């Protein structure tokens, strides 16, 4: 069996919890519930994304991600509309911790330059006769290809004789 990639599951869980937290934040702010300020932070998730990108290599470490997700989920626990998102984010934090303990690390996916191999000679010159084709050594040679050949058939009958 293959090795489980825990970080992949943590990423999926964090993404889903972000949507749940955003939904709860919108409901909390729109309903002006008591403590709606805690819901307002859930709506501004773009700020968290900018912070994660700004810290670069530090936030690529899964121990740091586990701690950051645990810290970010705390304010969501103070309001009912964002509790579910808070719990989901806490679960993502635990999964990131498992990924860090298992020794996983984040590697960026960068575009690769494609190295094109030169086209084979058979691709440059398409076949001239329809399939099925005999192997190359069994094919008849065309007269045009035989011009200048070193072999003349002595048995061939000419009109001069």
CSV table of C-alpha atoms in Angstrom, one decimal:
chain,number,residue,atom,x,y,z
A,1,UNK,CA,0.0,0.0,0.0
A,2,UNK,CA,1.1,3.6,-0.6
A,3,UNK,CA,2.0,6.1,2.0
A,4,UNK,CA,-0.7,8.4,3.1
A,5,UNK,CA,0.0,12.1,2.4
A,6,UNK,CA,-1.5,13.8,5.5
A,7,UNK,CA,-0.7,17.3,4.3
A,8,UNK,CA,-3.0,16.8,1.3
A,9,UNK,CA,-5.8,15.9,3.7
A,10,UNK,CA,-5.0,18.9,5.8
A,11,UNK,CA,-5.1,21.2,2.8
A,12,UNK,CA,-8.5,19.9,1.8
A,13,UNK,CA,-9.8,20.2,5.4
A,14,UNK,CA,-8.4,23.8,5.7
A,15,UNK,CA,-10.0,24.8,2.4
A,16,UNK,CA,-13.4,23.4,3.4
A,17,UNK,CA,-13.2,24.9,6.8
A,18,UNK,CA,-12.4,28.3,5.2
A,19,UNK,CA,-15.6,28.1,3.2
A,20,UNK,CA,-17.6,27.1,6.3
A,21,UNK,CA,-16.0,29.8,8.4
A,22,UNK,CA,-16.7,32.4,5.6
A,23,UNK,CA,-20.4,31.3,5.5
A,24,UNK,CA,-20.7,31.5,9.3
A,25,UNK,CA,-19.0,34.9,9.2
A,26,UNK,CA,-21.4,36.3,6.6
A,27,UNK,CA,-24.4,35.0,8.6
A,28,UNK,CA,-23.0,36.5,11.9
A,29,UNK,CA,-22.3,39.9,10.4
A,30,UNK,CA,-25.5,40.1,8.4
A,31,UNK,CA,-27.6,39.1,11.4
A,32,UNK,CA,-25.8,41.5,13.7
A,33,UNK,CA,-25.7,38.8,16.4
A,34,UNK,CA,-24.1,39.5,19.7
A,35,UNK,CA,-20.4,39.4,19.2
A,36,UNK,CA,-20.7,39.9,15.4
A,37,UNK,CA,-17.1,41.3,15.5
A,38,UNK,CA,-15.8,37.8,15.8
A,39,UNK,CA,-17.7,36.9,12.7
A,40,UNK,CA,-16.3,39.9,10.8
A,41,UNK,CA,-12.8,38.4,11.1
A,42,UNK,CA,-14.0,35.2,9.3
A,43,UNK,CA,-15.1,37.3,6.3
A,44,UNK,CA,-11.7,38.9,5.8
A,45,UNK,CA,-9.8,35.7,4.9
A,46,UNK,CA,-7.8,37.3,2.2
A,47,UNK,CA,-5.7,39.0,4.9
A,48,UNK,CA,-4.7,35.5,6.2
A,49,UNK,CA,-3.7,34.4,2.7
A,50,UNK,CA,-1.5,37.5,2.3
A,51,UNK,CA,0.1,36.8,5.7
A,52,UNK,CA,0.8,33.1,4.9
A,53,UNK,CA,2.5,34.2,1.6
A,54,UNK,CA,4.4,37.0,3.2
A,55,UNK,CA,6.2,34.7,5.7
A,56,UNK,CA,7.3,32.4,2.9
A,57,UNK,CA,9.6,29.6,4.2
A,58,UNK,CA,8.4,29.9,7.8
A,59,UNK,CA,4.7,29.1,6.9
A,60,UNK,CA,5.8,26.2,4.6
A,61,UNK,CA,6.7,24.3,7.7
A,62,UNK,CA,3.8,22.1,8.8
A,63,UNK,CA,4.5,22.6,12.6
A,64,UNK,CA,4.1,26.3,12.0
A,65,UNK,CA,1.0,25.8,9.9
A,66,UNK,CA,-0.5,23.6,12.6
A,67,UNK,CA,0.1,26.3,15.2
A,68,UNK,CA,-1.2,29.1,13.0
A,69,UNK,CA,-4.4,27.2,12.1
A,70,UNK,CA,-5.0,26.5,15.8
A,71,UNK,CA,-4.5,30.2,16.7
A,72,UNK,CA,-6.7,31.4,13.8
A,73,UNK,CA,-9.6,29.1,14.8
A,74,UNK,CA,-9.8,30.5,18.4
A,75,UNK,CA,-11.8,33.7,17.7
A,76,UNK,CA,-14.4,31.6,15.7
A,77,UNK,CA,-15.3,29.7,18.9
A,78,UNK,CA,-16.9,32.8,20.5
A,79,UNK,CA,-19.9,32.9,18.2
A,80,UNK,CA,-22.4,30.2,17.3
A,81,UNK,CA,-22.4,31.1,13.6
A,82,UNK,CA,-18.6,30.4,13.3
A,83,UNK,CA,-18.2,27.5,15.7
A,84,UNK,CA,-18.5,24.8,13.0
A,85,UNK,CA,-15.8,26.6,10.9
A,86,UNK,CA,-13.7,26.8,14.0
A,87,UNK,CA,-14.0,23.1,14.7
A,88,UNK,CA,-13.1,22.2,11.1
A,89,UNK,CA,-10.1,24.5,11.2
A,90,UNK,CA,-9.0,22.9,14.5
A,91,UNK,CA,-9.2,19.5,12.8
A,92,UNK,CA,-7.1,20.8,9.9
A,93,UNK,CA,-4.6,22.0,12.5
A,94,UNK,CA,-4.4,18.5,14.0
A,95,UNK,CA,-3.9,16.9,10.6
A,96,UNK,CA,-1.1,19.4,9.8
A,97,UNK,CA,0.5,18.3,13.1
A,98,UNK,CA,0.3,14.7,12.1
A,99,UNK,CA,1.9,15.6,8.7
A,100,UNK,CA,4.7,17.4,10.5
A,101,UNK,CA,5.3,14.5,12.8
A,102,UNK,CA,5.4,12.0,9.9
A,103,UNK,CA,8.1,14.2,8.3
A,104,UNK,CA,6.2,15.6,5.4
A,105,UNK,CA,7.3,19.0,4.0
A,106,UNK,CA,5.8,21.4,1.5
A,107,UNK,CA,7.3,21.6,-2.0
A,108,UNK,CA,6.1,24.2,-4.4
A,109,UNK,CA,4.8,23.0,-7.7
A,110,UNK,CA,6.6,24.9,-10.4
A,111,UNK,CA,6.1,24.7,-14.2
A,112,UNK,CA,8.8,22.6,-15.9
A,113,UNK,CA,10.3,23.4,-19.2
A,114,UNK,CA,9.4,20.7,-21.7
A,115,UNK,CA,12.3,19.3,-23.5
A,116,UNK,CA,11.2,18.3,-27.0
A,117,UNK,CA,13.0,15.4,-28.5
A,118,UNK,CA,13.7,15.7,-32.2
A,119,UNK,CA,11.2,14.0,-34.4
A,120,UNK,CA,12.2,10.5,-35.6
A,121,UNK,CA,13.1,10.0,-39.2
A,122,UNK,CA,10.0,7.8,-39.7
A,123,UNK,CA,7.8,10.7,-38.5
A,124,UNK,CA,9.4,13.2,-40.9
A,125,UNK,CA,8.8,10.8,-43.9
A,126,UNK,CA,5.3,9.3,-43.6
A,127,UNK,CA,4.8,5.9,-45.2
A,128,UNK,CA,4.0,5.8,-48.9
A,129,UNK,CA,2.1,2.5,-49.2
A,130,UNK,CA,-1.1,1.6,-47.3
A,131,UNK,CA,-1.2,-0.9,-44.5
A,132,UNK,CA,-0.5,-3.7,-44.0
A,133,UNK,CA,3.1,-3.0,-44.6
A,134,UNK,CA,5.8,-5.7,-44.8
A,135,UNK,CA,8.9,-5.2,-42.7
A,136,UNK,CA,11.5,-2.9,-44.4
A,137,UNK,CA,13.8,-5.7,-45.5
A,138,UNK,CA,11.0,-7.5,-47.3
A,139,UNK,CA,9.7,-4.5,-49.3
A,140,UNK,CA,10.2,-4.1,-53.0
A,141,UNK,CA,12.6,-1.4,-54.1
A,142,UNK,CA,11.2,1.2,-56.5
A,143,UNK,CA,12.9,1.7,-59.8
A,144,UNK,CA,13.4,5.4,-59.0
A,145,UNK,CA,15.2,4.5,-55.8
A,146,UNK,CA,17.5,2.1,-57.8
A,147,UNK,CA,19.0,4.7,-60.1
A,148,UNK,CA,22.7,4.7,-59.9
A,149,UNK,CA,22.7,1.3,-58.3
A,150,UNK,CA,25.9,-0.8,-58.7
A,151,UNK,CA,24.0,-3.9,-59.8
A,152,UNK,CA,22.5,-4.5,-63.2
A,153,UNK,CA,20.4,-7.6,-63.9
A,154,UNK,CA,22.2,-9.5,-66.6
A,155,UNK,CA,19.1,-11.6,-67.5
A,156,UNK,CA,16.9,-8.7,-68.3
A,157,UNK,CA,15.7,-8.7,-71.8
A,158,UNK,CA,16.2,-5.6,-73.8
A,159,UNK,CA,14.5,-4.6,-77.0
A,160,UNK,CA,17.8,-4.4,-78.9
A,161,UNK,CA,18.3,-8.1,-78.9
